[in-house]
Amino acid sequence: MDTSFDVRIWSIEVRNHAKGRKSYRVAWLVGGGEPFREKFSTLGLAESFRSDLVSAARKGEAFRLSDGLPISMARTTSVCSWLEFAQSYVDFKWPDAAPGHRKNMTEALTTATTAMLSTERGRPADKALRAATFRAINPKTRERRQPEEIASAIRWLERSTRPVADIAESKVLLAVIAAMGRKVDGGKTASSTTRRKRMTLTNGLDYAVACGLLTTNPLSSVKASTANKAKPVRQVDRRSVANPIQARTLLNAVRDVGEHGRRLHAFFGCMYYSGLRPEEVAWLGKSNLALPESGWGDLHLEHAVPEIAEEWTDSGSRTEERGLKHREPGEGRTVPCPPELTELLHWHMEQFGTAPDGRLFWGSRTGGRVSSSSYGRVWAAAREAAFTPEVVASPLAKRPYDLRHACVSTWLAGGVAPPRVARWAGHSPAVLMQVYAKVLDGGDQAARAQIDAALGR
């Protein structure tokens, strides 16, 4: 490679354009040839680029005669727009990412992209722009024929996103970070959503560094200023956790919701008595059961089928078989099956048998997976039947998933050691204690009675 140490760097030139616009140009000479020039839209970007050149020259770096850049700033590509980068990063991560992670990643990059615009001129309506960005980033929708409004917005987006390098400018970076914390309507996002989007941005910028589009990850300095802030812990709403009487009342009400309720009685029972997630119950087969005629048994979990929109799965269906959450591929987990659930599962198999592939629960019409909308309707009907209108309006067991929270809380309240509960539930002990260690309904009264006794009242 032809290089030279003979470098001369001039001051930044300011160019005035129509309507008050300005551009900034950095010019420098290497080895006595023709001068090199780089044009920037902001003074900050021009100063940053010139500073990098000056720093390299002072360190005694060799500059390339081909493009005038020091070796440390070797250019791997021409200017890459943020949209091109976002598409490239998603393509890189997509094959090994779970459907839910694909969706979260695309949402985060959509937020960042709509904050990385170089102009507002001709900007599409917000709803069309967001939909266009979402579809342009997702590789499964990127090549589809789009409605004209969306196609026009995508074309505008391709012309109007900043170069990736612009995010190194502090003003641009802070605008992107601020966007991560806002909803579409301008409200504040949940802290967990903001952290998730911020993590996607951090990983994406690390990828940009690896690709030579950035010299360093500009988020590193921002992370340092917020590293000591305590993370808020996402906890289960204590009011949503049913006690054993309330849970059994609901399960009995499910059984009375027509044929669908009868078929889902044991489905909800698995969530309450053994703490299974809905996607784990949906894939539970006869081969996963180790049940005696009565008494305690075991459920051996191996796979799950989470439900998500078709554009995030490889198969193009709403469900896709995957390994267990928080487990390595092929790693299962065994959960105890209490006598009540043992009896309920035997009853279910006697009444309904199994699907051809051995699954215990399947759509009665299609034979496919029990959808969240289907079991959600049954659950809502059971709550209406079991509770008064005031309780129905409360958070108590509002979602089927709250049965899992009630199960884990019952295990803990019964004195089961937290590490064992964490293993059964498929969580780390830290997550268990932070999120799932909830006091059952009525537990506060018992604690207050103990205090009264201690005080001699």
Short mmCIF file of C-alpha atoms in Angstrom, two decimals:
data_model
loop_
_atom_site.label_atom_id
_atom_site.label_comp_id
_atom_site.label_asym_id
_atom_site.label_seq_id
_atom_site.Cartn_x
_atom_site.Cartn_y
_atom_site.Cartn_z
CA MET A 1 0.00 0.00 0.00
CA ASP A 2 1.39 3.43 -0.99
CA THR A 3 1.47 5.73 2.02
CA SER A 4 3.07 8.98 3.08
CA PHE A 5 3.86 10.79 6.32
CA ASP A 6 3.83 14.16 4.55
CA VAL A 7 0.42 15.52 5.55
CA ARG A 8 -1.02 19.02 5.57
CA ILE A 9 -4.51 19.71 7.00
CA TRP A 10 -6.32 23.00 6.35
CA SER A 11 -8.98 24.81 8.34
CA ILE A 12 -12.65 23.96 7.80
CA GLU A 13 -14.28 25.77 4.88
CA VAL A 14 -17.86 27.01 5.24
CA ARG A 15 -20.06 27.07 2.12
CA ASN A 16 -23.32 29.07 2.03
CA HIS A 17 -26.22 27.71 -0.02
CA ALA A 18 -29.73 28.77 -0.93
CA LYS A 19 -32.36 29.27 1.81
CA GLY A 20 -29.71 29.79 4.45
CA ARG A 21 -28.31 26.26 4.30
CA LYS A 22 -24.62 25.70 4.96
CA SER A 23 -22.16 22.91 4.32
CA TYR A 24 -18.71 22.36 5.79
CA ARG A 25 -15.68 21.01 3.96
CA VAL A 26 -12.46 19.53 5.30
CA ALA A 27 -9.51 19.63 2.91
CA TRP A 28 -6.06 18.08 3.38
CA LEU A 29 -2.98 17.15 1.37
CA VAL A 30 -1.03 13.89 1.44
CA GLY A 31 2.37 13.48 -0.20
CA GLY A 32 2.19 16.63 -2.30
CA GLY A 33 -0.52 15.39 -4.71
CA GLU A 34 -4.02 16.72 -5.31
CA PRO A 35 -5.85 17.77 -2.13
CA PHE A 36 -8.55 15.52 -0.67
CA ARG A 37 -11.92 16.99 0.37
CA GLU A 38 -14.81 15.74 2.49
CA LYS A 39 -18.15 17.56 2.71
CA PHE A 40 -20.36 17.50 5.84
CA SER A 41 -23.84 18.78 6.62
CA THR A 42 -22.96 20.02 10.12
CA LEU A 43 -19.98 21.78 11.66
CA GLY A 44 -19.78 19.16 14.41
CA LEU A 45 -19.25 16.32 11.94
CA ALA A 46 -16.63 18.31 10.06
CA GLU A 47 -14.76 19.17 13.26
CA SER A 48 -14.88 15.53 14.40
CA PHE A 49 -13.46 14.30 11.09
CA ARG A 50 -10.72 16.97 11.01
CA SER A 51 -9.84 16.19 14.63
CA ASP A 52 -9.35 12.51 13.72
CA LEU A 53 -7.02 13.48 10.87
CA VAL A 54 -4.98 15.83 13.08
CA SER A 55 -4.75 13.23 15.85
CA ALA A 56 -3.51 10.56 13.42
CA ALA A 57 -0.91 12.93 11.98
CA ARG A 58 0.38 13.86 15.44
CA LYS A 59 0.71 10.19 16.32
CA GLY A 60 2.91 9.70 13.27
CA GLU A 61 0.48 7.48 11.37
CA ALA A 62 0.96 6.80 7.69
CA PHE A 63 -1.71 8.25 5.37
CA ARG A 64 -2.82 6.38 2.27
CA LEU A 65 -2.21 8.05 -1.09
CA SER A 66 -5.30 6.38 -2.58
CA ASP A 67 -7.93 8.11 -0.44
CA GLY A 68 -5.90 10.34 1.88
CA LEU A 69 -6.98 8.56 5.05
CA PRO A 70 -4.68 7.39 7.86
CA ILE A 71 -4.42 3.63 8.26
CA SER A 72 -6.60 3.70 11.40
CA MET A 73 -9.42 5.30 9.42
CA ALA A 74 -9.29 2.91 6.49
CA ARG A 75 -12.58 3.21 4.68
CA THR A 76 -14.33 -0.09 4.08
CA THR A 77 -17.28 1.27 2.15
CA SER A 78 -18.68 4.44 0.69
CA VAL A 79 -21.13 6.38 2.84
CA CYS A 80 -23.66 3.93 4.31
CA SER A 81 -27.09 5.29 5.20
CA TRP A 82 -28.65 4.40 8.54
CA LEU A 83 -31.46 2.51 6.81
CA GLU A 84 -28.96 0.37 4.87
CA PHE A 85 -27.10 -0.31 8.10
CA ALA A 86 -30.28 -1.27 9.99
CA GLN A 87 -31.22 -3.70 7.23
CA SER A 88 -27.72 -5.19 7.22
CA TYR A 89 -27.69 -5.64 11.00
CA VAL A 90 -31.11 -7.33 11.06
CA ASP A 91 -30.06 -9.64 8.22
CA PHE A 92 -26.98 -10.58 10.25
CA LYS A 93 -28.90 -11.32 13.46
CA TRP A 94 -32.07 -12.83 11.96
CA PRO A 95 -31.08 -16.51 11.39
CA ASP A 96 -30.17 -17.19 15.03
CA ALA A 97 -32.77 -14.94 16.70
CA ALA A 98 -36.03 -16.17 18.24
CA PRO A 99 -39.23 -14.75 16.69
CA GLY A 100 -39.89 -12.53 19.71
CA HIS A 101 -36.36 -11.16 19.61
CA ARG A 102 -36.70 -10.47 15.88
CA LYS A 103 -39.81 -8.41 16.56
CA ASN A 104 -38.23 -6.46 19.43
CA MET A 105 -35.07 -5.80 17.40
CA THR A 106 -37.06 -4.48 14.44
CA GLU A 107 -39.17 -2.25 16.69
CA ALA A 108 -36.05 -0.75 18.30
CA LEU A 109 -34.37 -0.09 14.95
CA THR A 110 -37.59 1.42 13.60
CA THR A 111 -37.54 3.89 16.48
CA ALA A 112 -33.88 4.70 15.87
CA THR A 113 -34.35 5.07 12.10
CA THR A 114 -37.21 7.56 12.41
CA ALA A 115 -34.87 9.61 14.65
CA MET A 116 -32.01 9.45 12.11
CA LEU A 117 -33.61 11.53 9.35
CA SER A 118 -31.56 14.07 7.44
CA THR A 119 -34.53 16.21 6.37
CA GLU A 120 -38.18 16.90 7.13
CA ARG A 121 -38.96 18.05 3.61
CA GLY A 122 -41.62 15.84 2.02
CA ARG A 123 -41.86 13.71 5.16
CA PRO A 124 -44.75 11.20 5.00
CA ALA A 125 -47.41 11.08 7.68
CA ASP A 126 -46.11 9.55 10.94
CA LYS A 127 -48.26 6.41 10.70
CA ALA A 128 -47.20 5.69 7.09
CA LEU A 129 -43.55 6.47 7.87
CA ARG A 130 -43.44 4.10 10.83
CA ALA A 131 -45.15 1.32 8.88
CA ALA A 132 -42.77 1.85 5.97
CA THR A 133 -39.72 1.75 8.25
CA PHE A 134 -40.96 -1.39 9.97
CA ARG A 135 -41.52 -3.18 6.65
CA ALA A 136 -38.26 -1.96 5.13
CA ILE A 137 -36.20 -3.33 8.02
CA ASN A 138 -37.95 -6.71 8.38
CA PRO A 139 -36.38 -9.03 5.75
CA LYS A 140 -39.61 -11.02 5.43
CA THR A 141 -41.66 -7.97 4.39
CA ARG A 142 -38.92 -5.96 2.68
CA GLU A 143 -39.38 -7.44 -0.78
CA ARG A 144 -43.17 -7.71 -0.72
CA ARG A 145 -45.37 -5.56 -2.92
CA GLN A 146 -46.47 -2.64 -0.76
CA PRO A 147 -49.49 -0.29 -0.94
CA GLU A 148 -48.53 2.87 -2.82
CA GLU A 149 -48.58 5.03 0.32
CA ILE A 150 -46.12 2.68 2.05
CA ALA A 151 -43.98 2.20 -1.08
CA SER A 152 -43.72 5.98 -1.49
CA ALA A 153 -42.73 6.36 2.16
CA ILE A 154 -40.02 3.70 1.76
CA ARG A 155 -38.59 5.53 -1.26
CA TRP A 156 -38.51 8.77 0.74
CA LEU A 157 -36.87 6.96 3.64
CA GLU A 158 -34.13 5.57 1.38
CA ARG A 159 -33.26 9.14 0.34
CA SER A 160 -33.62 10.75 3.74
CA THR A 161 -31.80 8.79 6.45
CA ARG A 162 -28.51 10.13 7.73
CA PRO A 163 -25.19 8.37 7.20
CA VAL A 164 -24.33 5.94 10.01
CA ALA A 165 -21.35 8.12 10.96
CA ASP A 166 -23.71 10.95 11.96
CA ILE A 167 -24.67 9.12 15.14
CA ALA A 168 -21.21 9.86 16.50
CA GLU A 169 -22.32 13.50 16.78
CA SER A 170 -23.58 14.02 20.32
CA LYS A 171 -26.69 15.98 19.32
CA VAL A 172 -27.80 13.25 16.93
CA LEU A 173 -27.02 10.45 19.39
CA LEU A 174 -28.97 12.10 22.21
CA ALA A 175 -31.96 12.58 19.90
CA VAL A 176 -31.93 8.83 19.11
CA ILE A 177 -31.64 7.93 22.80
CA ALA A 178 -34.55 10.25 23.63
CA ALA A 179 -36.68 8.59 20.94
CA MET A 180 -36.05 5.20 22.59
CA GLY A 181 -37.92 6.43 25.66
CA ARG A 182 -41.00 7.74 23.86
CA LYS A 183 -44.15 6.02 22.62
CA VAL A 184 -45.64 6.77 19.22
CA ASP A 185 -48.13 9.14 20.90
CA GLY A 186 -45.33 10.98 22.69
CA GLY A 187 -45.86 9.36 26.09
CA LYS A 188 -43.10 7.75 28.10
CA THR A 189 -42.34 4.08 27.45
CA ALA A 190 -41.98 1.52 30.23
CA SER A 191 -38.45 1.38 31.62
CA SER A 192 -38.08 -2.25 30.51
CA THR A 193 -38.99 -1.29 26.93
CA THR A 194 -36.51 1.58 26.95
CA ARG A 195 -33.73 -0.70 28.25
CA ARG A 196 -34.53 -3.34 25.63
CA LYS A 197 -34.38 -0.80 22.80
CA ARG A 198 -31.21 0.72 24.20
CA MET A 199 -29.57 -2.72 24.28
CA THR A 200 -30.47 -3.30 20.63
CA LEU A 201 -28.94 0.05 19.73
CA THR A 202 -25.77 -0.75 21.70
CA ASN A 203 -25.34 -4.11 19.97
CA GLY A 204 -26.08 -2.55 16.59
CA LEU A 205 -23.44 0.13 17.03
CA ASP A 206 -20.92 -2.53 18.09
CA TYR A 207 -21.71 -4.23 14.79
CA ALA A 208 -21.14 -0.92 12.97
CA VAL A 209 -17.70 -0.67 14.60
CA ALA A 210 -16.88 -4.23 13.53
CA CYS A 211 -17.90 -3.36 9.97
CA GLY A 212 -15.70 -0.27 9.92
CA LEU A 213 -18.63 2.18 9.74
CA LEU A 214 -17.69 3.72 13.10
CA THR A 215 -14.35 3.92 14.89
CA THR A 216 -15.90 3.52 18.37
CA ASN A 217 -19.34 2.92 19.84
CA PRO A 218 -20.57 6.42 20.74
CA LEU A 219 -22.94 4.99 23.35
CA SER A 220 -19.98 3.99 25.54
CA SER A 221 -19.59 7.50 26.95
CA VAL A 222 -23.32 7.83 27.59
CA LYS A 223 -23.43 4.41 29.26
CA ALA A 224 -20.65 5.48 31.61
CA SER A 225 -22.70 8.46 32.86
CA THR A 226 -25.73 6.27 33.67
CA ALA A 227 -24.00 3.08 34.82
CA ASN A 228 -24.60 3.80 38.50
CA LYS A 229 -28.34 4.24 38.15
CA ALA A 230 -30.28 1.40 39.73
CA LYS A 231 -32.39 -0.64 37.35
CA PRO A 232 -36.07 -0.63 38.22
CA VAL A 233 -37.28 -4.16 38.81
CA ARG A 234 -40.32 -5.34 36.85
CA GLN A 235 -42.56 -7.03 39.39
CA VAL A 236 -45.80 -8.91 39.21
CA ASP A 237 -48.73 -6.86 40.48
CA ARG A 238 -49.52 -8.39 43.88
CA ARG A 239 -53.22 -7.69 43.31
CA SER A 240 -53.24 -10.05 40.33
CA VAL A 241 -52.15 -13.11 42.32
CA ALA A 242 -55.04 -15.43 43.24
CA ASN A 243 -55.06 -17.40 46.48
CA PRO A 244 -55.86 -21.16 46.40
CA ILE A 245 -59.60 -20.68 46.97
CA GLN A 246 -59.87 -18.05 44.24
CA ALA A 247 -57.80 -20.12 41.81
CA ARG A 248 -59.86 -23.29 42.34
CA THR A 249 -63.07 -21.28 41.97
CA LEU A 250 -61.84 -20.02 38.60
CA LEU A 251 -60.78 -23.47 37.41
CA ASN A 252 -64.21 -24.83 38.27
CA ALA A 253 -65.79 -21.94 36.37
CA VAL A 254 -63.66 -22.76 33.31
CA ARG A 255 -65.09 -26.28 33.23
CA ASP A 256 -68.60 -24.80 33.00
CA VAL A 257 -67.85 -22.60 29.93
CA GLY A 258 -69.30 -25.03 27.41
CA GLU A 259 -67.30 -27.58 25.42
CA HIS A 260 -64.32 -25.22 24.97
CA GLY A 261 -64.09 -24.75 28.72
CA ARG A 262 -64.17 -28.50 29.38
CA ARG A 263 -61.34 -29.04 26.88
CA LEU A 264 -59.26 -26.28 28.52
CA HIS A 265 -59.90 -27.19 32.16
CA ALA A 266 -56.66 -29.19 32.42
CA PHE A 267 -54.83 -26.60 30.23
CA PHE A 268 -55.34 -23.94 32.89
CA GLY A 269 -54.75 -26.56 35.60
CA CYS A 270 -51.20 -27.11 34.29
CA MET A 271 -50.53 -23.41 34.65
CA TYR A 272 -51.87 -23.18 38.19
CA TYR A 273 -50.71 -26.45 39.75
CA SER A 274 -47.32 -26.79 37.98
CA GLY A 275 -46.49 -23.20 36.94
CA LEU A 276 -46.23 -23.89 33.20
CA ARG A 277 -46.17 -21.08 30.66
CA PRO A 278 -48.98 -21.17 28.04
CA GLU A 279 -46.51 -22.01 25.24
CA GLU A 280 -45.23 -24.95 27.32
CA VAL A 281 -48.73 -26.32 28.00
CA ALA A 282 -49.56 -26.03 24.29
CA TRP A 283 -46.78 -28.50 23.41
CA LEU A 284 -47.34 -30.86 26.35
CA GLY A 285 -47.77 -34.44 25.08
CA LYS A 286 -48.61 -37.77 26.64
CA SER A 287 -44.94 -38.74 26.36
CA ASN A 288 -44.07 -35.83 28.68
CA LEU A 289 -46.16 -37.24 31.53
CA ALA A 290 -44.92 -39.51 34.30
CA LEU A 291 -48.13 -40.03 36.25
CA PRO A 292 -49.24 -42.68 38.71
CA GLU A 293 -52.93 -43.60 38.97
CA SER A 294 -53.15 -41.04 41.76
CA GLY A 295 -50.81 -38.89 43.83
CA TRP A 296 -47.72 -36.94 42.84
CA GLY A 297 -46.26 -37.27 39.35
CA ASP A 298 -43.87 -35.36 37.10
CA LEU A 299 -44.10 -33.32 33.89
CA HIS A 300 -40.98 -33.49 31.71
CA LEU A 301 -40.86 -30.36 29.53
CA GLU A 302 -38.77 -30.34 26.35
CA HIS A 303 -40.20 -27.80 23.91
CA ALA A 304 -42.49 -24.79 23.69
CA VAL A 305 -44.50 -23.17 20.90
CA PRO A 306 -44.72 -19.40 21.53
CA GLU A 307 -47.32 -17.55 19.51
CA ILE A 308 -46.31 -14.56 17.40
CA ALA A 309 -47.19 -12.95 14.05
CA GLU A 310 -46.21 -14.81 10.88
CA GLU A 311 -43.64 -12.25 9.73
CA TRP A 312 -41.29 -13.19 12.58
CA THR A 313 -41.14 -16.98 12.13
CA ASP A 314 -39.11 -19.00 9.64
CA SER A 315 -42.08 -21.24 8.84
CA GLY A 316 -44.48 -18.38 8.12
CA SER A 317 -46.98 -19.70 10.68
CA ARG A 318 -48.06 -18.04 13.92
CA THR A 319 -46.33 -20.70 16.00
CA GLU A 320 -42.94 -22.34 15.81
CA GLU A 321 -41.50 -25.11 17.96
CA ARG A 322 -38.56 -23.89 20.04
CA GLY A 323 -36.56 -24.89 23.09
CA LEU A 324 -37.59 -23.86 26.59
CA LYS A 325 -37.14 -20.25 27.68
CA HIS A 326 -33.87 -19.56 29.51
CA ARG A 327 -32.57 -23.02 28.55
CA GLU A 328 -29.86 -24.17 26.18
CA PRO A 329 -31.11 -25.99 23.04
CA GLY A 330 -32.11 -29.53 23.98
CA GLU A 331 -32.11 -28.81 27.72
CA GLY A 332 -35.41 -29.75 29.37
CA ARG A 333 -36.87 -29.25 32.82
CA THR A 334 -38.93 -31.42 35.15
CA VAL A 335 -41.83 -29.98 37.14
CA PRO A 336 -43.77 -31.73 39.92
CA CYS A 337 -47.39 -32.63 39.20
CA PRO A 338 -49.57 -32.40 42.36
CA PRO A 339 -52.31 -35.00 43.01
CA GLU A 340 -55.06 -32.57 41.89
CA LEU A 341 -53.40 -32.11 38.51
CA THR A 342 -52.67 -35.84 38.17
CA GLU A 343 -56.39 -36.53 38.56
CA LEU A 344 -57.29 -33.71 36.18
CA LEU A 345 -54.91 -34.90 33.43
CA HIS A 346 -56.24 -38.48 33.65
CA TRP A 347 -59.78 -37.11 33.35
CA HIS A 348 -58.79 -34.99 30.36
CA MET A 349 -57.24 -37.92 28.46
CA GLU A 350 -60.25 -40.12 29.21
CA GLN A 351 -62.62 -37.46 27.91
CA PHE A 352 -60.73 -36.11 24.89
CA GLY A 353 -57.79 -38.44 24.17
CA THR A 354 -54.80 -36.87 22.44
CA ALA A 355 -54.00 -35.33 19.07
CA PRO A 356 -52.41 -37.64 16.43
CA ASP A 357 -48.96 -36.38 17.47
CA GLY A 358 -49.68 -37.04 21.16
CA ARG A 359 -50.44 -33.47 22.27
CA LEU A 360 -52.91 -33.15 25.11
CA PHE A 361 -54.43 -29.88 23.93
CA TRP A 362 -55.36 -28.97 20.37
CA GLY A 363 -57.92 -26.98 18.44
CA SER A 364 -61.14 -28.98 18.34
CA ARG A 365 -61.87 -27.84 14.76
CA THR A 366 -58.46 -27.59 13.13
CA GLY A 367 -56.37 -29.93 15.29
CA GLY A 368 -53.74 -27.19 15.54
CA ARG A 369 -52.37 -25.27 18.48
CA VAL A 370 -54.80 -23.77 21.00
CA SER A 371 -54.55 -20.06 20.21
CA SER A 372 -54.22 -17.32 22.81
CA SER A 373 -57.42 -15.70 21.54
CA SER A 374 -59.29 -18.99 22.09
CA TYR A 375 -58.17 -19.67 25.65
CA GLY A 376 -58.35 -15.94 26.42
CA ARG A 377 -62.08 -15.88 25.61
CA VAL A 378 -62.72 -18.90 27.83
CA TRP A 379 -60.77 -17.32 30.68
CA ALA A 380 -62.68 -14.04 30.40
CA ALA A 381 -65.99 -15.93 30.50
CA ALA A 382 -64.86 -17.90 33.58
CA ARG A 383 -63.94 -14.70 35.45
CA GLU A 384 -67.33 -13.19 34.58
CA ALA A 385 -69.07 -16.27 35.97
CA ALA A 386 -66.94 -16.68 39.11
CA PHE A 387 -66.47 -13.08 40.28
CA THR A 388 -68.65 -10.12 41.12
CA PRO A 389 -68.50 -7.16 38.67
CA GLU A 390 -66.22 -5.28 41.09
CA VAL A 391 -63.71 -8.14 41.19
CA VAL A 392 -63.95 -8.67 37.42
CA ALA A 393 -62.87 -5.04 37.00
CA SER A 394 -59.88 -5.59 39.32
CA PRO A 395 -56.46 -7.02 38.32
CA LEU A 396 -57.14 -10.31 40.18
CA ALA A 397 -56.22 -13.19 37.83
CA LYS A 398 -56.90 -10.85 34.90
CA ARG A 399 -54.80 -12.93 32.50
CA PRO A 400 -54.35 -16.69 32.28
CA TYR A 401 -50.62 -16.10 32.87
CA ASP A 402 -51.50 -14.89 36.38
CA LEU A 403 -52.15 -18.55 37.26
CA ARG A 404 -48.40 -19.16 36.88
CA HIS A 405 -47.67 -16.26 39.23
CA ALA A 406 -50.12 -17.73 41.74
CA CYS A 407 -48.45 -21.14 41.49
CA VAL A 408 -44.94 -19.83 42.12
CA SER A 409 -46.18 -17.66 45.00
CA THR A 410 -47.93 -20.69 46.54
CA TRP A 411 -44.73 -22.76 46.35
CA LEU A 412 -42.80 -20.01 48.11
CA ALA A 413 -45.51 -19.41 50.72
CA GLY A 414 -45.52 -23.17 51.40
CA GLY A 415 -41.87 -23.05 52.40
CA VAL A 416 -40.25 -24.62 49.30
CA ALA A 417 -36.63 -23.48 49.05
CA PRO A 418 -36.26 -20.64 46.48
CA PRO A 419 -33.53 -22.40 44.41
CA ARG A 420 -35.85 -25.38 43.94
CA VAL A 421 -38.79 -23.14 43.06
CA ALA A 422 -36.60 -21.31 40.54
CA ARG A 423 -35.61 -24.62 38.93
CA TRP A 424 -39.22 -25.76 38.68
CA ALA A 425 -40.35 -22.40 37.27
CA GLY A 426 -37.48 -22.18 34.77
CA HIS A 427 -35.88 -19.02 36.20
CA SER A 428 -32.76 -17.97 38.04
CA PRO A 429 -33.14 -17.50 41.83
CA ALA A 430 -32.47 -13.77 41.39
CA VAL A 431 -35.30 -13.32 38.90
CA LEU A 432 -37.57 -15.46 41.06
CA MET A 433 -37.08 -13.33 44.16
CA GLN A 434 -37.27 -10.01 42.29
CA VAL A 435 -40.29 -10.75 40.13
CA TYR A 436 -42.26 -13.74 41.41
CA ALA A 437 -41.92 -13.74 45.19
CA LYS A 438 -45.40 -12.39 45.83
CA VAL A 439 -47.52 -12.50 48.95
CA LEU A 440 -50.81 -14.35 48.42
CA ASP A 441 -54.12 -12.62 49.01
CA GLY A 442 -54.64 -12.50 52.77
CA GLY A 443 -50.94 -12.90 53.60
CA ASP A 444 -50.68 -9.32 54.88
CA GLN A 445 -53.43 -9.96 57.42
CA ALA A 446 -51.57 -12.98 58.78
CA ALA A 447 -48.37 -10.95 59.06
CA ARG A 448 -50.18 -8.16 60.89
CA ALA A 449 -51.66 -10.71 63.31
CA GLN A 450 -48.16 -11.95 64.06
CA ILE A 451 -47.04 -8.40 64.82
CA ASP A 452 -50.06 -7.89 67.07
CA ALA A 453 -49.10 -11.03 68.99
CA ALA A 454 -45.51 -9.87 69.30
CA LEU A 455 -46.66 -6.52 70.68
CA GLY A 456 -48.96 -8.23 73.20
CA ARG A 457 -52.18 -6.89 71.68
#
